[in-house]
Amino acid sequence: MIAEHDRGSLAAATLEALTAARGLGTVHAVTLGAAADGLAGDLATYGASAVHQVHHDLLTDYGPEAWGDAVAQLVWSLEPDVVLACGTDRGNEVMAHLAAITDLPFVANCVEVVPSDGPWAITRVRWGGSLLEQCTLSAGRKLISFAHHAVEATEHPAESAVSTFVPGLAGSAARTTVRARVERAAGVTLATAPVVVGGGRGVGSPDGFAPLEELAGLLGGVVGCSRAVTNNGWRSHTDQVGQTGTRIAPDLYFACGISGAIQHWVGAMASKKILAINTDREANMVTKADYAVIGDLHQVIPAISAEIRRRRS
Amino acid sequence: MRVLVCVKRVPAPGARINITSDGRAIDTAYLAFTTSPHEECAVEEAVQLVERHGGESTVLTLGPAEADEQLRYAASLGVTRAVLLPTDGSDWDPQRTAKALTEAILSIEATDGAFDLILFGNESADSGGFQVGVRVARALGRPIVNGIKGIEVGDGTVSARREAEAGMEVYELPMPAVLGVKEGINLPRYPTLKGRLASKKVDVGQIAPHGEPGGQALVTLAQPAEQVSSTIILGTGPEAAAAVVDVLEELGVLK
Ligand SMILES: Cc1cc2nc3c(=O)[nH]c(=O)nc-3n(C[C@H](O)[C@H](O)[C@H](O)COP(=O)(O)OP(=O)(O)OC[C@H]3O[C@@H](n4cnc5c(N)ncnc54)[C@H](O)[C@@H]3O)c2cc1C
Ligand SMILES: Nc1ncnc2c1ncn2[C@@H]1O[C@H](COP(=O)(O)O)[C@@H](O)[C@H]1O
């Protein structure tokens, strides 16, 4: 099981994947780079019976080729039946490299894995989670990633043997190592905001978002949008919610002038509550939401902001 | 410079994805077809790179004869050449797809010269295997980074930016290189009438695809369990504001 981390800070998805991995047998965890040595304790708490700390100068920062090469060498040395990762950008990327190096199949974003002596039966997500695929996996060694949020991480403390592995990496592996970074400014992001006020084509123009900004501001939230909006150039893609945008999970999502296409819905469905504002009572977003207001968002949203101000004063 | 983009034809479902009665495919009877937004952006990026640095762009797809539509769409935006690897439209697993693409790329390069840059989508819209680009790059012995939201071509190198949780990561790859592109890297243009007419005349090359099936085989498609919710209609028009704010108080989001 490849433990995902960024310069030593553990990705939450790792503990989910570790929890899922325990269901398949004895789990050894792998950490890449000495910066991740401190994770051995956490990995033991979540059930890793061994931790292999892979050390090399080329593993000081993330690099998909170096990580893939290093994991492949450890795999050849340990000969596991299964290699697992989290279905995150990095997890899937490293597994794809491992798969390419070893010419093995790799099944990404699984939600259920049923081992057997013959081909394994696997359920995985397609369309970013809008559709499930049942497939079989036939291979001497199984390469799998678990979809983020498919399982809940639970502790299962184990005695864990820690060892060091030093791979032989060619200098060329450094050609895809991170060279520089621009750290993100602190603050609420679309992915972590407690309230998201989303606008779709129904907002009509870039300026039409001003009342949405105002409402989001009143609630300590941020503005999101649909792909129709980014495609029109009304807002930046960093605001897009959906399959090819950001997955959000706020306490409340206001979906204003958004029809609720499945590719948008899949990015919004982890919201605890959804309140749709739409002129069309039959819109998919309205029928799937917890609450709805039928009407023109240009009138409804300012009225909501005014009412919040009235109650606060 | 020479740039190649690989795209995959997929249906464009609306509110719901319907499955055929044998459970093995999406019912596309009433659906239009498209490519992933990531791939649309990869096509736009290829066109812009050639506009900036000169050269030629090529679009490549493995799929049914109808995928001609996606190739010509790319051509209508300014991609100069198009190549189809025709299949019977059945599902090709990622290993098989990658082998066929690699072989086709090598055969194009053998006659026309190497591509400086090959662009993939970060993941395909439908099957989302997160691997075809990496497999092709590895088979070609070229560097690849996925999730790219910014490309700048320098002298023999390409600088590529990727968004991560902690911020932006910058990579610097020697060319020839391969990149997996994410939506947001640019704002794709719409075809002009002139572009559309020109795309009708583009000669779509064909290469018969080869590749043994890999170890992952589709059995059936299924709908995820639907969250059943009965929507509470809070009202109509601005008069609903008070009811909305009641809900905000109830949910504890009005602090
Ligand atoms: C592979 C793929 C990936 C995709 N990824 C994404 C993604 O990540 N995110 C995403 O959002 N989309 C994505 N899409 C696009 C998606 O299919 C839809 O096209 C898009 O979500 C539609 O945006 P919309 O709801 O704003 O627009 P529309 O579908 O046009 O809906 C507009 C809505 O606004 C309502 N309305 C109009 N005027 C008003 C008014 N004055 N007041 C209130 N309501 C009003 C209308 O009744 C309607 O319901 C993807 C598509 C594909 C094929
Ligand atoms: N049939 C295909 N034809 C051309 N390119 C493809 C095909 N399938 C996948 N690709 C490319 O590989 C990327 C990754 O696909 P996947 O590994 O399926 O997620 C896609 O975004 C495309 O750029």
XYZ file of C-alpha atoms and ligand atoms in Angstrom:
644
model
C 0.000 0.000 0.000
C 1.570 3.263 -1.149
C 1.171 5.921 1.553
C 0.531 9.246 -0.105
C 2.057 12.316 1.439
C 3.358 15.731 0.484
C 6.851 16.345 1.873
C 5.946 14.331 4.960
C 2.357 15.422 5.554
C -0.019 12.495 5.143
C -2.916 12.647 2.658
C -6.204 11.788 4.425
C -7.094 9.380 1.615
C -4.138 7.182 2.635
C -5.859 6.085 5.835
C -9.037 5.199 3.902
C -7.060 3.106 1.430
C -5.169 1.467 4.306
C -8.483 0.606 5.961
C -9.745 -0.934 2.705
C -6.455 -2.777 2.173
C -6.757 -4.507 5.572
C -9.807 -6.325 4.242
C -7.605 -8.056 1.653
C -4.867 -9.440 3.900
C -1.631 -8.478 5.623
C -0.674 -4.946 4.661
C 2.794 -3.475 4.274
C 2.923 0.279 3.815
C 5.479 2.125 1.697
C 6.601 5.702 2.272
C 8.688 7.441 -0.371
C 11.386 9.864 0.742
C 12.989 10.335 4.171
C 10.650 13.269 4.856
C 7.875 10.690 5.339
C 9.694 8.579 7.974
C 7.600 10.218 10.684
C 4.423 8.630 9.259
C 5.314 5.098 10.452
C 3.361 5.576 13.696
C 0.137 6.651 11.955
C 0.432 3.816 9.462
C 0.795 1.281 12.297
C -2.244 2.765 14.062
C -4.295 2.098 10.915
C -3.087 -1.480 10.573
C 0.174 -1.596 8.577
C 2.116 -4.626 9.837
C 5.310 -3.363 8.214
C 6.482 0.011 6.954
C 9.097 0.229 4.202
C 10.801 3.602 4.165
C 12.260 4.225 0.743
C 15.234 6.592 0.836
C 16.947 8.293 -2.097
C 18.110 11.800 -2.980
C 15.711 11.805 -5.940
C 12.773 11.224 -3.560
C 13.233 14.450 -1.589
C 10.212 15.960 -3.353
C 7.442 14.419 -5.447
C 8.227 13.167 -8.937
C 5.948 10.667 -10.692
C 8.757 8.868 -12.540
C 11.049 8.584 -9.508
C 8.157 7.436 -7.299
C 7.024 4.903 -9.911
C 10.556 3.528 -10.427
C 11.176 3.274 -6.674
C 7.880 1.470 -5.996
C 8.534 -0.940 -8.878
C 11.880 -1.937 -7.369
C 10.367 -2.482 -3.943
C 7.577 -4.541 -5.521
C 10.094 -6.769 -7.299
C 11.867 -7.286 -4.000
C 8.788 -7.941 -1.811
C 6.636 -9.707 -4.429
C 3.225 -8.730 -3.000
C -0.012 -10.155 -4.447
C -1.600 -6.721 -4.573
C -0.323 -3.148 -4.746
C -2.764 -0.478 -3.576
C -2.923 3.282 -3.583
C -5.497 6.007 -2.996
C -7.469 7.169 -6.017
C -6.065 10.690 -5.841
C -4.088 12.598 -8.487
C -0.793 11.347 -7.100
C -1.998 7.871 -6.135
C -3.389 7.146 -9.588
C -0.384 8.701 -11.287
C 2.159 6.591 -9.389
C 0.084 3.434 -9.976
C -0.084 4.209 -13.701
C 3.714 4.414 -13.766
C 4.025 1.149 -11.854
C 1.561 -0.463 -14.280
C 3.474 0.817 -17.292
C 6.840 -0.359 -15.898
C 5.526 -3.838 -15.051
C 3.064 -4.114 -17.982
C 0.318 -5.114 -15.546
C -3.325 -3.989 -15.661
C -4.239 -1.219 -13.196
C -7.807 -0.671 -12.041
C -8.349 2.892 -10.824
C -10.929 4.216 -8.363
C -12.378 0.957 -7.033
C -15.165 0.910 -4.480
C -15.375 -2.840 -3.949
C -12.830 -5.590 -4.490
C -13.670 -9.289 -4.218
C -10.549 -11.472 -4.300
C -10.717 -15.029 -5.607
C -8.435 -17.700 -7.012
C -9.525 -16.772 -10.529
C -10.123 -13.262 -11.881
C -11.095 -10.776 -9.176
C -14.519 -9.117 -9.306
C -14.180 -5.363 -8.915
C -16.623 -2.476 -8.763
C -15.163 0.872 -9.761
C -16.476 4.324 -10.610
C -16.816 5.798 -14.098
C -17.829 9.315 -15.108
C -16.279 10.691 -11.943
C -18.747 8.692 -9.821
C -21.958 9.004 -11.862
C -21.810 5.404 -12.995
C -20.489 2.121 -11.586
C -18.580 -0.452 -13.589
C -18.307 -4.090 -12.677
C -15.174 -5.565 -14.164
C -12.839 -8.493 -13.766
C -9.134 -8.223 -13.112
C -6.891 -11.045 -14.300
C -3.241 -10.615 -13.435
C -0.490 -12.338 -11.474
C -0.195 -9.180 -9.393
C -3.149 -6.849 -8.859
C -2.706 -3.080 -9.073
C -5.637 -1.177 -7.606
C -6.532 2.290 -6.338
C -9.437 2.958 -3.997
C -11.787 5.806 -4.811
C -11.547 8.664 -2.303
C -14.418 8.471 0.240
C -15.279 4.848 -0.747
C -14.494 3.686 2.797
C -14.249 5.435 6.130
C -10.841 5.252 7.795
C -10.859 3.308 11.053
C -7.987 2.602 13.432
C -6.669 -0.929 13.869
C -3.400 -0.692 15.810
C -0.734 -3.166 14.693
C 2.844 -3.985 15.669
C 4.698 -2.607 12.739
C 8.238 -3.548 11.645
C 10.046 -0.579 10.119
C 12.778 -1.094 7.530
C 14.666 0.994 4.981
C 14.854 0.317 1.252
C 17.286 2.122 -1.030
C 16.396 1.804 -4.720
C 18.822 2.393 -7.563
C 17.333 5.324 -9.493
C 18.688 6.577 -12.796
C 19.396 10.304 -12.906
C 16.812 10.617 -15.686
C 14.053 9.960 -13.130
C 14.679 13.523 -11.914
C 13.271 15.005 -15.127
C 9.757 14.973 -13.658
C 10.549 16.052 -10.094
C 8.830 19.168 -8.718
C 11.218 22.079 -9.407
C 9.456 24.955 -7.731
C 6.259 25.739 -5.886
C 3.851 28.577 -5.405
C 2.264 27.924 -2.006
C -1.458 28.601 -1.722
C -2.562 31.591 0.308
C -4.331 30.542 3.504
C -8.115 30.860 3.568
C -11.316 29.081 2.677
C -11.221 27.193 -0.613
C -14.062 25.855 -2.726
C -13.240 22.330 -1.554
C -13.339 23.215 2.152
C -15.895 26.056 2.383
C -18.809 25.522 4.819
C -21.185 27.283 2.408
C -20.948 27.423 -1.400
C -23.162 29.728 -3.444
C -23.091 28.265 -6.940
C -24.266 30.017 -10.077
C -25.040 28.573 -13.499
C -26.038 29.803 -16.930
C -29.133 31.332 -15.322
C -26.924 34.017 -13.735
C -26.583 35.432 -17.234
C -23.356 37.454 -17.070
C -20.133 37.976 -15.073
C -21.727 40.948 -13.271
C -24.730 38.814 -12.395
C -22.506 37.095 -9.801
C -22.342 40.180 -7.528
C -25.406 39.185 -5.451
C -23.992 35.629 -5.153
C -20.678 37.059 -3.881
C -22.616 39.156 -1.389
C -24.607 36.191 -0.053
C -21.476 34.027 0.155
C -19.724 36.821 2.054
C -22.570 37.079 4.580
C -22.314 33.339 5.291
C -18.492 32.990 5.328
C -18.682 30.955 2.148
C -17.378 31.126 -1.400
C -18.875 31.299 -4.887
C -18.860 28.273 -7.172
C -20.182 27.810 -10.699
C -21.136 25.379 -13.448
C -19.205 24.601 -16.606
C -21.622 26.680 -18.688
C -20.287 29.666 -16.718
C -16.577 28.878 -17.133
C -17.105 28.018 -20.810
C -18.633 31.451 -21.335
C -15.597 33.022 -19.694
C -17.757 34.528 -16.918
C -15.636 33.042 -14.132
C -12.346 31.246 -13.678
C -12.263 27.441 -13.855
C -11.019 27.363 -10.251
C -14.663 28.078 -9.291
C -16.108 25.166 -11.294
C -17.914 22.441 -9.379
C -18.168 18.996 -10.979
C -16.563 16.032 -12.688
C -13.815 18.107 -14.285
C -13.857 20.830 -11.629
C -13.798 20.693 -7.838
C -15.672 18.223 -5.588
C -17.338 20.218 -2.838
C -18.722 19.056 0.523
C -20.156 22.123 2.294
C -22.850 22.132 4.984
C -25.042 23.954 2.468
C -24.837 24.368 -1.298
C -26.997 27.028 -2.943
C -27.399 25.947 -6.589
C -28.710 29.005 -8.431
C -29.660 28.875 -12.101
C -27.995 25.461 -12.455
C -29.948 22.693 -14.222
C -28.171 19.836 -12.445
C -26.491 17.915 -15.261
C -25.005 14.715 -13.907
C -21.433 15.965 -14.376
C -22.226 18.949 -12.154
C -24.224 16.905 -9.653
C -21.384 14.441 -9.080
C -19.228 17.303 -7.808
C -21.968 18.651 -5.544
C -23.610 15.506 -4.178
C -21.356 15.309 -1.101
C -22.921 18.565 0.149
C -24.814 17.970 3.402
C -27.810 20.002 2.180
C -28.637 21.505 -1.195
C -30.936 24.463 -1.782
C -31.832 25.078 -5.430
C -33.050 28.389 -6.818
C -34.458 27.933 -10.294
C -37.261 29.250 -12.498
C -37.951 25.685 -13.643
C -39.712 23.519 -11.065
C -38.811 20.401 -13.087
C -35.061 21.110 -13.292
C -32.999 18.136 -12.142
C -31.301 20.281 -9.517
C -34.695 21.182 -8.036
C -36.015 17.617 -7.913
C -32.786 16.334 -6.329
C -32.299 19.187 -3.838
C -33.356 19.155 -0.177
C -34.913 22.620 -0.505
C -35.902 24.776 -3.441
C -37.178 28.222 -4.230
C -38.952 28.585 -7.562
C -38.185 31.938 -9.081
C -35.735 34.326 -10.669
C -32.407 34.159 -8.847
C -31.823 37.856 -9.574
C -34.749 38.652 -7.268
C -34.523 35.787 -4.785
C -30.828 36.084 -3.816
C -30.870 39.818 -2.933
C -34.029 39.200 -0.894
C -32.259 36.457 1.081
C -29.269 38.736 1.771
C -31.600 41.529 2.879
C -33.442 39.188 5.239
C -30.127 37.972 6.765
C -29.095 41.592 7.369
C -32.482 42.433 8.872
C -32.309 39.565 11.376
C -28.720 40.395 12.322
C -29.308 44.049 13.009
C 7.140 22.496 -33.209
C 5.144 19.316 -33.726
C 2.315 18.677 -31.279
C 0.031 15.635 -31.015
C -3.254 15.490 -29.061
C -5.062 12.266 -28.186
C -8.839 12.470 -27.649
C -11.614 9.949 -26.968
C -15.164 10.124 -28.300
C -17.729 9.777 -25.479
C -21.474 10.340 -25.159
C -22.654 13.557 -23.491
C -25.369 12.523 -21.023
C -27.617 15.130 -19.403
C -29.499 14.680 -16.154
C -28.996 10.928 -15.965
C -26.976 8.150 -17.603
C -29.160 5.375 -19.022
C -27.755 1.905 -19.579
C -28.600 -0.480 -22.445
C -30.675 -3.588 -21.653
C -27.632 -5.881 -21.794
C -26.037 -3.647 -19.160
C -22.782 -3.282 -21.055
C -22.990 0.201 -22.505
C -24.580 3.626 -22.175
C -27.826 3.984 -24.103
C -26.821 6.663 -26.571
C -30.036 6.673 -28.641
C -30.816 10.305 -27.735
C -27.343 11.557 -26.918
C -24.833 13.820 -28.618
C -21.140 12.942 -28.499
C -18.152 14.895 -27.317
C -14.722 14.499 -25.754
C -13.669 15.158 -22.169
C -13.362 18.861 -21.271
C -9.742 18.062 -20.335
C -9.170 16.896 -23.915
C -10.972 19.935 -25.373
C -8.463 22.051 -23.484
C -5.581 19.874 -24.735
C -6.741 20.532 -28.304
C -6.949 24.289 -27.649
C -3.486 24.209 -26.081
C -2.037 22.431 -29.138
C -3.537 25.051 -31.454
C -2.193 27.897 -29.296
C 1.300 26.358 -29.073
C 1.500 26.141 -32.859
C 0.144 29.690 -33.208
C 2.911 30.868 -30.856
C 5.846 28.706 -31.941
C 4.959 27.665 -35.489
C 4.809 24.065 -36.696
C 1.990 21.595 -36.974
C -0.610 19.933 -34.752
C -2.190 16.498 -35.144
C -5.220 14.969 -33.427
C -5.459 11.208 -32.925
C -8.277 8.996 -31.703
C -8.977 5.305 -31.335
C -12.675 4.652 -31.705
C -15.581 3.912 -34.033
C -15.812 5.431 -37.524
C -18.172 8.058 -36.050
C -15.215 9.490 -34.057
C -14.494 11.278 -37.332
C -16.842 13.922 -35.848
C -14.476 14.617 -32.906
C -11.443 14.731 -35.219
C -13.127 17.224 -37.540
C -14.230 19.333 -34.585
C -10.572 19.612 -33.530
C -9.679 20.461 -37.137
C -12.324 23.197 -37.180
C -10.470 24.847 -34.265
C -7.171 24.834 -36.121
C -5.575 21.397 -35.687
C -3.864 20.663 -39.001
C -3.907 16.873 -39.256
C -6.211 14.089 -38.069
C -5.714 10.337 -37.646
C -8.327 7.683 -36.796
C -7.537 4.232 -35.407
C -10.860 2.591 -36.282
C -12.490 0.038 -33.942
C -15.913 -1.615 -33.939
C -16.879 0.710 -31.083
C -16.486 -1.890 -28.329
C -14.778 -1.033 -25.052
C -10.962 -1.149 -25.324
C -9.220 -1.533 -21.974
C -6.415 0.916 -21.089
C -3.497 -1.476 -21.762
C -4.846 -2.345 -25.179
C -5.612 1.299 -26.010
C -2.121 2.403 -24.949
C -0.444 -0.275 -27.059
C -2.426 0.707 -30.152
C -1.751 4.431 -29.617
C 1.976 3.854 -29.051
C 2.297 1.813 -32.235
C 0.385 4.417 -34.247
C 2.480 7.278 -32.842
C 5.705 5.456 -33.715
C 4.473 4.841 -37.243
C 3.475 8.500 -37.757
C 6.825 9.637 -36.342
C 8.743 7.219 -38.589
C 7.482 9.023 -41.688
C 6.917 12.590 -40.469
C 9.393 13.104 -37.630
C 9.067 13.050 -33.844
C 6.446 15.049 -31.926
C 8.029 17.573 -29.584
C 5.000 17.411 -27.334
C 2.180 14.880 -26.951
C -0.883 16.028 -25.001
C -3.399 13.734 -23.301
C -6.400 14.520 -21.155
C -5.820 13.994 -17.440
C -8.406 11.200 -17.589
C -10.988 10.063 -20.106
C -14.546 11.283 -19.417
C -16.223 7.881 -19.432
C -13.899 5.117 -18.239
C -11.472 7.384 -16.359
C -8.610 4.885 -16.112
C -6.001 7.578 -15.301
C -3.285 5.702 -17.190
C -3.307 5.670 -21.012
C -1.022 8.731 -21.293
C 1.449 7.370 -18.741
C 1.605 3.990 -20.476
C 2.228 5.611 -23.868
C 4.892 7.973 -22.491
C 6.706 5.125 -20.731
C 6.582 2.988 -23.885
C 8.079 5.890 -25.855
C 10.690 6.508 -23.134
C 9.529 10.111 -22.695
C 8.829 12.042 -19.486
C 5.205 12.665 -18.492
C 3.436 14.645 -15.787
C -0.352 14.640 -15.342
C -2.770 17.280 -14.063
C -1.181 20.137 -16.012
C -2.830 23.575 -15.917
C -0.098 25.675 -17.498
C 2.446 25.032 -20.293
C 5.358 27.188 -21.385
C 7.702 25.949 -24.073
C 11.354 27.009 -23.788
C 14.504 26.030 -25.612
C 14.341 22.220 -25.658
C 12.355 22.140 -22.410
C 8.771 22.610 -21.368
C 7.734 24.133 -18.074
C 4.453 22.757 -16.742
C 2.308 23.805 -13.779
C 0.045 21.588 -11.711
C -2.383 22.486 -8.963
C -2.058 20.513 -5.748
C -3.600 20.894 -2.315
C -0.639 22.900 -1.035
C -0.479 25.162 -4.074
C 1.051 25.177 -7.526
C 3.815 22.712 -8.438
C 6.202 23.579 -11.280
C 7.852 20.876 -13.402
C 10.506 21.286 -16.065
C 10.626 18.497 -18.659
C 13.139 17.987 -21.463
C 11.418 17.668 -24.852
C 10.216 15.497 -26.480
C 7.757 15.260 -23.604
C 4.218 14.150 -22.795
C 1.702 16.029 -20.624
C -1.721 15.121 -19.201
C -3.824 18.290 -19.351
C -6.627 19.438 -17.032
C -9.554 21.691 -17.844
C -8.840 25.279 -16.820
C -5.452 25.482 -18.586
C -7.176 27.713 -21.180
C -10.593 28.725 -22.444
C -11.297 26.711 -25.606
C -12.448 28.754 -28.600
C -15.554 28.000 -30.630
C -15.154 27.021 -34.285
C -15.586 29.751 -36.864
C -17.637 29.177 -40.010
C -14.415 29.253 -42.016
C -12.863 26.682 -39.670
C -15.888 24.460 -39.985
C -15.786 24.540 -43.770
C -12.038 23.864 -43.803
C -12.460 20.897 -41.456
C -14.745 19.187 -43.981
C -11.828 19.031 -46.413
C -9.261 17.615 -43.974
C -7.927 14.270 -45.039
C -8.411 11.927 -42.058
C -5.589 9.377 -42.069
C -6.322 5.850 -40.909
C -4.085 3.365 -39.121
C -5.440 -0.087 -38.243
C -5.041 -0.498 -34.463
C -3.305 -3.484 -32.904
C -3.279 -4.465 -29.260
C -4.085 -7.605 -27.315
C -6.772 -7.171 -24.648
C -5.261 -6.438 -21.227
C -6.208 -7.863 -17.827
C -9.156 -5.573 -17.045
C -12.451 -6.561 -18.650
C -15.789 -4.757 -18.405
C -18.668 -6.970 -17.241
C -21.596 -4.590 -16.645
C -22.453 -0.995 -15.895
C -24.719 -0.084 -12.995
C -26.354 3.001 -11.513
C -25.062 4.083 -8.129
C -27.690 4.028 -5.373
C -29.687 7.235 -5.754
C -30.147 9.523 -2.822
C -33.904 9.735 -2.536
C -34.939 13.174 -1.453
C -38.294 14.804 -1.480
C -37.630 18.447 -2.131
C -39.177 20.919 0.277
C -40.364 23.877 -1.803
C -39.780 26.921 0.388
C -41.778 29.249 -1.791
C -41.891 31.203 -5.005
C -39.938 34.371 -5.784
C -38.423 36.848 -3.304
C -41.253 36.223 -0.814
C -39.532 32.913 -0.015
C -36.581 34.771 1.593
C -37.865 34.481 5.160
C -38.410 30.733 4.806
C -34.890 30.381 3.359
C -33.321 32.247 6.276
C -35.314 30.072 8.708
C -33.626 27.072 7.093
C -30.206 28.745 7.383
C -30.820 29.231 11.114
C -32.011 25.647 11.493
C -28.886 24.314 9.703
C -26.621 26.485 11.836
C -24.960 28.183 8.864
C -26.142 31.620 9.985
C -23.571 32.465 12.619
C -17.390 14.902 -19.685
C -18.113 16.098 -19.189
C -17.692 16.723 -18.019
C -18.376 17.825 -17.530
N -17.944 18.396 -16.353
C -18.679 19.394 -15.801
C -18.308 19.975 -14.540
O -17.276 19.654 -13.946
N -19.124 20.920 -13.999
C -20.276 21.335 -14.626
O -20.981 22.190 -14.082
N -20.617 20.835 -15.836
C -19.853 19.882 -16.433
N -20.205 19.408 -17.669
C -21.292 20.111 -18.414
C -22.698 19.697 -18.030
O -23.071 18.579 -18.818
C -23.706 20.847 -18.290
O -23.590 21.264 -19.636
C -23.512 22.071 -17.392
O -23.363 21.671 -16.035
C -24.716 22.987 -17.540
O -24.539 24.174 -16.783
P -25.804 24.993 -16.223
O -26.618 24.119 -15.352
O -25.271 26.256 -15.648
O -26.582 25.401 -17.556
P -27.986 24.936 -18.121
O -28.053 23.461 -18.237
O -28.233 25.735 -19.335
O -29.024 25.344 -16.983
C -29.390 26.657 -16.673
C -30.461 26.592 -15.584
O -30.740 27.903 -15.130
C -32.147 28.052 -14.950
N -32.421 29.498 -15.049
C -32.352 30.284 -16.165
N -32.583 31.564 -15.841
C -32.810 31.598 -14.508
C -33.118 32.661 -13.585
N -33.210 33.942 -13.972
N -33.274 32.332 -12.272
C -33.185 31.036 -11.855
N -32.916 30.013 -12.695
C -32.718 30.303 -14.006
C -32.764 27.201 -16.043
O -34.083 26.828 -15.696
C -31.801 26.011 -16.051
O -32.201 25.005 -15.132
C -19.511 18.317 -18.219
C -19.921 17.714 -19.401
C -19.226 16.619 -19.895
C -19.700 15.980 -21.161
N -9.619 5.669 -27.372
C -8.732 6.674 -27.202
N -8.248 7.358 -28.265
C -7.352 8.380 -28.109
N -6.922 8.785 -26.904
C -7.375 8.150 -25.807
C -8.296 7.056 -25.899
N -8.565 6.636 -24.635
C -7.858 7.430 -23.810
N -7.141 8.342 -24.511
C -6.293 9.429 -23.982
O -5.767 9.058 -22.726
C -6.222 9.954 -21.696
C -6.374 9.187 -20.417
O -7.349 8.174 -20.557
P -7.702 7.132 -19.394
O -6.465 6.400 -19.042
O -8.779 6.271 -19.974
O -8.229 7.956 -18.257
C -7.494 10.548 -22.266
O -7.817 11.804 -21.694
C -7.126 10.684 -23.747
O -6.311 11.818 -23.963
